[in-house]
């Protein structure tokens, strides 16, 4: 423990010392009972047998995971081959989420930097403008984007009336539309953490670098980027993770060719045609993927704190 | 004379910021404009009118959307109230109660709903209610909403509480207040802006939710987002634009309120 | 153990108090007896444990060992809201959402006073601190000095047995601080309440207190009046911390009945007062700079070369490097008939036996 200043770091004299357990109890009841426990049950479900009208039969089986990874032919008795359908969907989701993340970073970093270098109330107004769209219903934002980029939508109409193009650019139902939708959904998530770390950046460092003959670009590469890296990583995670499991953007802006994990899961629980154990298994795989990313992130953060 | 080198500025960052704002706002503004379109087709511009707003309130589908809006409102108010209360208690535990057993895991638990992908939460909640034999409906939607509203309510509340030095409560205790009085008379009034912000954010989050609601709502029950989604699946009609604009305005008003309340608290300090 | 009857005029009796935070010990076996109606100061550098001791008396820190008695009653296990002591906090901790009256009335209402009684008492205290006309203002509408007085009024209103003041003047500017010192002293003697005052500012401590406890490294180094502490420091830390002093290496030949005979670095024999506990062998003499006289080498007890002169307005500091490399500072008055040595000049240094004191290391 660092000696020197002895302030009220003491634990047993906090105002509500001894009540912590009681005060946190409702949180445990609500999140523990309605989220932690359900995820546990979902894990069990992923090992059960499907019933044809939706729902499950309580027979333990690996069938759901087997269906995800292996192709055993129409009747299930062919020699097992790797089943690429679902792996491809996962790969596509990762790809789409990755592209969206890169778009967000390219636009988000300069924006965050610009806002963080404003002063006083100017800065909070800019910040407010960036956050407002996040609070607008995601469904409405996605519908707006769908409306805007349709073949006969305002964007194409406008471009044609300007004479830039002679016939509409087909955007809807393409990979690009989905990437654009994801980008649009989660852009503020990129700006905010980068903003927070640039705001803490000490500009005396830039001055010191300039004093030691560094160019603007060298300063950006050698001094600024390493210092604000935690914010950049946080922003990328905050965009990538929800994009991975997104449902609305691929569903409304994409088509059959842009099918992503979210839609795959949703299909398993729709009406009687669904397969609950398989849906649960896909959910578990998605959750594991997300947890891996988050654990990696937590490692990086604690490394950054120690270093 | 040497030109002063402004190290805070990078060429091109300002246009990028404008581009960012443009990308964020353009689709919303276009929809707002087209909601006033006096035409049956969503692509043809037929002049300005309020006919689709009239249609939203008195048209064929008005009853359906009205009922959905009432459901959304009931759930949002209830979920925001419960989750704000829980989050206030949790923030007090995390920031004012010293060390206790399971503190660090409790912190992870508060943030868990933010880490689990929404669709996974939706699936897990649906399976859970079906396993315990709970009929899906307003109650199940409410339960699910409370869960994911807690971390959103927690953020501004905890941030505010962190900004209040515990010396005020110590002064209250020193002046013979009980711990409950120190909370009610000192801590709660001082953190009120945070609690109000937390409530408003939880309210919007609940009002906006689609994915989880879609899974746990059960047959026949709609909230505004699920009703809109259902309608959009048949194609975007002009009345959807009017509803979207209204919902958008509600969100903007609430976020602005939350922002102003937060600032007011800061200025007072 | 102790006879409570004889301790009736002791307001706060701190006996053998130890406070640990994990492996760090903030207070090491501290014992102090603070008299009734006393202005008592805990003085020490930041991090020395003085604030921890104050907060232990207030009830914000649990002590690890020992006892704290308030007029004979053990209060170590009472929560802060059950202790009849009040605190003036360092940054005042005025409730920002309450006006001056509500702040001052807070404690009275918690003690169950009715509205009329509480209001009357608030009027009294506000008059005492001369804030009557600001009664309806919020803390944010007051100056630093006014806030400080509200904090004082708030803590005095419930008529505590002991008032604890945690560096209450540190946030004020110099001029204001000097004025408030006098006011505080006056209020203390008017109310007759025992004041325990924490500060790191020695001037504040010396000018205000009846008695001072010098604290360092979690231990009480010395307790005494301002004069005792300045003129008869018990050990090296106290001599060095209070005012400026020269510490001269000496070889102690003999210590008898509070007197020491020793050999100065120049070889000259010298005898002077010795602090309690001083022993034979290598030791340190403390001589205040203003008691060191600069003379000719022949007349001096010590010889050296003037190496630096620092101009301080009314005085000058002359640094003299002795032959063994030690530096001794002399403070001489800036008047036309004083001889100021030139840099490089060889000089002698003289001091009276009464000006020197052998310290405990």
CSV table of C-alpha atoms in Angstrom, one decimal, chain B residues 11-260:
chain,number,residue,atom,x,y,z
B,11,UNK,CA,-6.6,19.2,-41.3
B,12,UNK,CA,-9.8,17.4,-42.4
B,13,UNK,CA,-11.1,16.5,-39.0
B,14,UNK,CA,-13.8,19.2,-39.1
B,15,UNK,CA,-15.2,18.1,-42.4
B,16,UNK,CA,-15.2,14.5,-41.1
B,17,UNK,CA,-17.2,15.7,-38.1
B,18,UNK,CA,-19.7,17.3,-40.3
B,19,UNK,CA,-19.9,14.2,-42.4
B,20,UNK,CA,-20.5,12.2,-39.2
B,21,UNK,CA,-23.4,14.5,-38.2
B,22,UNK,CA,-24.8,14.4,-41.7
B,23,UNK,CA,-24.8,10.6,-41.8
B,24,UNK,CA,-26.4,10.4,-38.4
B,25,UNK,CA,-29.1,13.0,-39.1
B,26,UNK,CA,-29.9,12.8,-42.8
B,27,UNK,CA,-32.0,9.6,-42.7
B,28,UNK,CA,-34.0,10.9,-39.8
B,29,UNK,CA,-34.6,14.3,-41.3
B,30,UNK,CA,-35.7,12.7,-44.6
B,31,UNK,CA,-38.3,10.6,-42.8
B,32,UNK,CA,-39.5,13.6,-40.9
B,33,UNK,CA,-39.9,15.5,-44.1
B,34,UNK,CA,-41.7,12.7,-45.9
B,35,UNK,CA,-44.1,12.2,-43.0
B,36,UNK,CA,-45.7,15.5,-44.1
B,37,UNK,CA,-46.1,14.2,-47.7
B,38,UNK,CA,-49.6,14.6,-49.1
B,39,UNK,CA,-49.5,11.5,-51.3
B,40,UNK,CA,-50.5,7.9,-51.1
B,41,UNK,CA,-47.1,6.8,-52.4
B,42,UNK,CA,-44.0,7.2,-50.3
B,43,UNK,CA,-41.9,8.1,-53.2
B,44,UNK,CA,-44.0,10.8,-54.9
B,45,UNK,CA,-43.9,14.1,-53.3
B,46,UNK,CA,-47.4,15.5,-53.3
B,47,UNK,CA,-47.1,18.6,-51.2
B,48,UNK,CA,-47.2,19.3,-47.5
B,49,UNK,CA,-50.1,18.1,-45.4
B,50,UNK,CA,-50.9,16.5,-42.0
B,51,UNK,CA,-53.0,13.8,-43.5
B,52,UNK,CA,-50.8,10.9,-42.3
B,53,UNK,CA,-50.8,12.3,-38.7
B,54,UNK,CA,-54.6,12.4,-38.9
B,55,UNK,CA,-54.4,8.8,-40.2
B,56,UNK,CA,-52.2,7.8,-37.2
B,57,UNK,CA,-54.7,9.1,-34.7
B,58,UNK,CA,-58.0,8.4,-36.5
B,59,UNK,CA,-57.3,6.1,-39.4
B,60,UNK,CA,-57.9,2.4,-39.9
B,61,UNK,CA,-55.0,1.2,-37.9
B,62,UNK,CA,-55.3,3.9,-35.2
B,63,UNK,CA,-56.8,1.6,-32.6
B,64,UNK,CA,-54.0,-1.0,-33.0
B,65,UNK,CA,-51.3,1.6,-32.7
B,66,UNK,CA,-53.0,3.4,-29.8
B,67,UNK,CA,-53.2,0.1,-27.8
B,68,UNK,CA,-49.6,-0.6,-28.6
B,69,UNK,CA,-48.6,2.8,-27.5
B,70,UNK,CA,-50.5,2.4,-24.2
B,71,UNK,CA,-48.7,-0.9,-23.6
B,72,UNK,CA,-45.3,0.7,-24.4
B,73,UNK,CA,-46.0,3.5,-22.0
B,74,UNK,CA,-47.2,1.4,-19.1
B,75,UNK,CA,-44.2,-0.9,-19.5
B,76,UNK,CA,-41.7,2.0,-19.8
B,77,UNK,CA,-43.0,3.8,-16.8
B,78,UNK,CA,-43.1,0.7,-14.6
B,79,UNK,CA,-39.7,-0.6,-15.8
B,80,UNK,CA,-38.0,2.8,-15.4
B,81,UNK,CA,-39.4,3.2,-11.9
B,82,UNK,CA,-38.4,-0.3,-10.7
B,83,UNK,CA,-35.0,-0.3,-12.4
B,84,UNK,CA,-34.2,3.3,-11.1
B,85,UNK,CA,-34.9,2.1,-7.5
B,86,UNK,CA,-32.8,-1.0,-7.9
B,87,UNK,CA,-30.0,1.0,-9.5
B,88,UNK,CA,-30.0,3.6,-6.8
B,89,UNK,CA,-29.7,0.9,-4.1
B,90,UNK,CA,-27.0,-0.8,-6.1
B,91,UNK,CA,-25.0,2.4,-6.6
B,92,UNK,CA,-25.2,3.1,-2.8
B,93,UNK,CA,-23.9,-0.4,-2.2
B,94,UNK,CA,-21.1,-0.1,-4.7
B,95,UNK,CA,-19.9,3.4,-3.8
B,96,UNK,CA,-21.0,4.0,-0.2
B,97,UNK,CA,-21.0,0.7,1.7
B,98,UNK,CA,-17.3,-0.1,1.7
B,99,UNK,CA,-16.3,-3.6,1.1
B,100,UNK,CA,-18.7,-6.5,1.2
B,101,UNK,CA,-18.8,-10.1,0.0
B,102,UNK,CA,-19.2,-10.5,-3.7
B,103,UNK,CA,-18.7,-6.8,-4.5
B,104,UNK,CA,-16.6,-7.2,-7.6
B,105,UNK,CA,-18.9,-9.9,-9.0
B,106,UNK,CA,-21.9,-7.7,-8.3
B,107,UNK,CA,-20.3,-5.0,-10.4
B,108,UNK,CA,-20.0,-7.5,-13.3
B,109,UNK,CA,-23.6,-8.5,-12.7
B,110,UNK,CA,-24.9,-5.0,-13.0
B,111,UNK,CA,-23.2,-4.7,-16.4
B,112,UNK,CA,-24.1,-8.2,-17.5
B,113,UNK,CA,-27.1,-7.1,-19.5
B,114,UNK,CA,-24.9,-4.8,-21.5
B,115,UNK,CA,-22.5,-7.6,-22.4
B,116,UNK,CA,-24.8,-10.3,-23.4
B,117,UNK,CA,-26.0,-9.7,-27.0
B,118,UNK,CA,-29.6,-8.6,-27.0
B,119,UNK,CA,-30.8,-11.6,-29.1
B,120,UNK,CA,-29.2,-14.0,-26.7
B,121,UNK,CA,-31.0,-12.3,-23.8
B,122,UNK,CA,-34.2,-12.5,-25.8
B,123,UNK,CA,-33.8,-16.3,-26.4
B,124,UNK,CA,-32.8,-17.0,-22.8
B,125,UNK,CA,-35.7,-15.1,-21.4
B,126,UNK,CA,-38.2,-16.8,-23.7
B,127,UNK,CA,-36.9,-20.2,-22.8
B,128,UNK,CA,-36.9,-19.3,-19.1
B,129,UNK,CA,-40.5,-18.2,-19.1
B,130,UNK,CA,-41.6,-21.1,-21.1
B,131,UNK,CA,-39.8,-23.5,-18.8
B,132,UNK,CA,-41.3,-22.2,-15.6
B,133,UNK,CA,-44.7,-22.2,-17.4
B,134,UNK,CA,-45.2,-18.4,-17.2
B,135,UNK,CA,-47.7,-17.2,-19.8
B,136,UNK,CA,-46.1,-14.6,-22.0
B,137,UNK,CA,-47.7,-11.1,-21.9
B,138,UNK,CA,-47.2,-7.7,-20.4
B,139,UNK,CA,-45.7,-9.1,-17.2
B,140,UNK,CA,-43.0,-11.0,-19.0
B,141,UNK,CA,-42.2,-8.0,-21.1
B,142,UNK,CA,-41.9,-5.9,-18.0
B,143,UNK,CA,-39.6,-8.3,-16.2
B,144,UNK,CA,-37.3,-8.5,-19.2
B,145,UNK,CA,-37.3,-4.7,-19.5
B,146,UNK,CA,-36.4,-4.2,-15.9
B,147,UNK,CA,-33.3,-6.4,-16.3
B,148,UNK,CA,-31.8,-4.5,-19.2
B,149,UNK,CA,-32.8,-1.1,-17.8
B,150,UNK,CA,-30.9,-1.5,-14.6
B,151,UNK,CA,-27.4,-0.9,-16.1
B,152,UNK,CA,-28.6,2.2,-18.1
B,153,UNK,CA,-30.2,3.7,-14.9
B,154,UNK,CA,-27.1,2.8,-13.0
B,155,UNK,CA,-24.7,4.7,-15.2
B,156,UNK,CA,-25.8,8.3,-14.5
B,157,UNK,CA,-26.8,7.5,-10.9
B,158,UNK,CA,-23.4,6.1,-10.1
B,159,UNK,CA,-21.6,8.8,-12.0
B,160,UNK,CA,-23.5,11.4,-10.0
B,161,UNK,CA,-22.9,9.7,-6.7
B,162,UNK,CA,-19.2,9.4,-7.4
B,163,UNK,CA,-19.1,13.1,-7.9
B,164,UNK,CA,-20.5,13.7,-4.4
B,165,UNK,CA,-17.9,13.5,-1.7
B,166,UNK,CA,-18.9,11.4,1.2
B,167,UNK,CA,-17.9,14.2,3.5
B,168,UNK,CA,-21.4,15.6,3.2
B,169,UNK,CA,-22.9,12.4,4.7
B,170,UNK,CA,-20.1,12.4,7.3
B,171,UNK,CA,-21.0,16.0,8.3
B,172,UNK,CA,-24.7,14.8,8.6
B,173,UNK,CA,-23.7,11.9,10.8
B,174,UNK,CA,-21.4,14.3,12.8
B,175,UNK,CA,-24.5,16.5,13.3
B,176,UNK,CA,-26.5,13.5,14.8
B,177,UNK,CA,-28.4,12.3,11.7
B,178,UNK,CA,-29.1,8.6,11.5
B,179,UNK,CA,-27.8,6.8,8.4
B,180,UNK,CA,-31.3,6.8,6.9
B,181,UNK,CA,-31.6,10.6,7.5
B,182,UNK,CA,-28.2,11.2,5.9
B,183,UNK,CA,-29.4,9.4,2.8
B,184,UNK,CA,-32.8,11.0,2.6
B,185,UNK,CA,-31.9,14.6,3.6
B,186,UNK,CA,-28.4,14.8,2.1
B,187,UNK,CA,-27.4,12.1,-0.4
B,188,UNK,CA,-30.7,11.7,-2.2
B,189,UNK,CA,-31.3,15.5,-2.8
B,190,UNK,CA,-27.7,15.9,-4.0
B,191,UNK,CA,-27.9,13.0,-6.4
B,192,UNK,CA,-31.4,13.8,-7.6
B,193,UNK,CA,-30.2,15.0,-11.1
B,194,UNK,CA,-28.5,11.6,-11.6
B,195,UNK,CA,-31.6,9.7,-10.4
B,196,UNK,CA,-33.8,11.7,-12.8
B,197,UNK,CA,-31.4,11.2,-15.7
B,198,UNK,CA,-31.3,7.5,-14.9
B,199,UNK,CA,-35.1,7.3,-14.9
B,200,UNK,CA,-35.4,9.1,-18.2
B,201,UNK,CA,-32.7,6.9,-19.9
B,202,UNK,CA,-34.3,3.7,-18.6
B,203,UNK,CA,-37.6,5.0,-19.9
B,204,UNK,CA,-36.3,5.6,-23.4
B,205,UNK,CA,-34.4,2.3,-23.4
B,206,UNK,CA,-37.6,0.4,-22.5
B,207,UNK,CA,-39.7,2.4,-25.0
B,208,UNK,CA,-37.2,1.7,-27.8
B,209,UNK,CA,-36.7,-2.0,-27.2
B,210,UNK,CA,-37.7,-4.3,-30.1
B,211,UNK,CA,-35.7,-7.5,-30.1
B,212,UNK,CA,-36.3,-8.7,-26.5
B,213,UNK,CA,-39.9,-7.6,-26.6
B,214,UNK,CA,-40.5,-9.4,-29.8
B,215,UNK,CA,-39.4,-12.7,-28.2
B,216,UNK,CA,-41.3,-12.5,-24.9
B,217,UNK,CA,-44.4,-10.6,-25.8
B,218,UNK,CA,-46.5,-13.6,-26.7
B,219,UNK,CA,-49.3,-13.7,-29.2
B,220,UNK,CA,-51.7,-10.7,-29.5
B,221,UNK,CA,-49.7,-8.3,-27.4
B,222,UNK,CA,-47.9,-5.6,-29.2
B,223,UNK,CA,-45.8,-2.6,-28.1
B,224,UNK,CA,-45.2,0.3,-30.4
B,225,UNK,CA,-41.9,-1.0,-31.9
B,226,UNK,CA,-43.3,-4.5,-32.5
B,227,UNK,CA,-46.4,-3.0,-34.1
B,228,UNK,CA,-44.3,-0.8,-36.3
B,229,UNK,CA,-42.0,-3.7,-37.3
B,230,UNK,CA,-45.1,-5.8,-38.2
B,231,UNK,CA,-46.4,-3.0,-40.4
B,232,UNK,CA,-43.0,-2.4,-42.1
B,233,UNK,CA,-42.8,-6.1,-43.0
B,234,UNK,CA,-45.7,-5.4,-45.4
B,235,UNK,CA,-43.8,-2.4,-46.8
B,236,UNK,CA,-43.2,1.1,-45.6
B,237,UNK,CA,-46.4,3.1,-45.7
B,238,UNK,CA,-46.6,6.9,-45.1
B,239,UNK,CA,-48.4,6.5,-41.8
B,240,UNK,CA,-45.3,4.6,-40.5
B,241,UNK,CA,-43.3,7.8,-41.2
B,242,UNK,CA,-45.7,9.8,-39.1
B,243,UNK,CA,-45.5,7.4,-36.2
B,244,UNK,CA,-41.7,7.2,-36.5
B,245,UNK,CA,-41.5,11.0,-36.4
B,246,UNK,CA,-43.7,11.2,-33.3
B,247,UNK,CA,-41.7,8.5,-31.5
B,248,UNK,CA,-38.5,10.2,-32.6
B,249,UNK,CA,-39.6,13.4,-31.1
B,250,UNK,CA,-40.5,11.7,-27.8
B,251,UNK,CA,-37.0,10.3,-27.6
B,252,UNK,CA,-35.4,13.6,-28.4
B,253,UNK,CA,-37.5,15.4,-25.8
B,254,UNK,CA,-36.6,12.9,-23.1
B,255,UNK,CA,-32.9,12.9,-23.9
B,256,UNK,CA,-32.8,16.6,-23.9
B,257,UNK,CA,-34.6,16.7,-20.6
B,258,UNK,CA,-32.2,14.2,-19.2
B,259,UNK,CA,-29.3,16.2,-20.5
B,260,UNK,CA,-30.6,19.5,-19.1
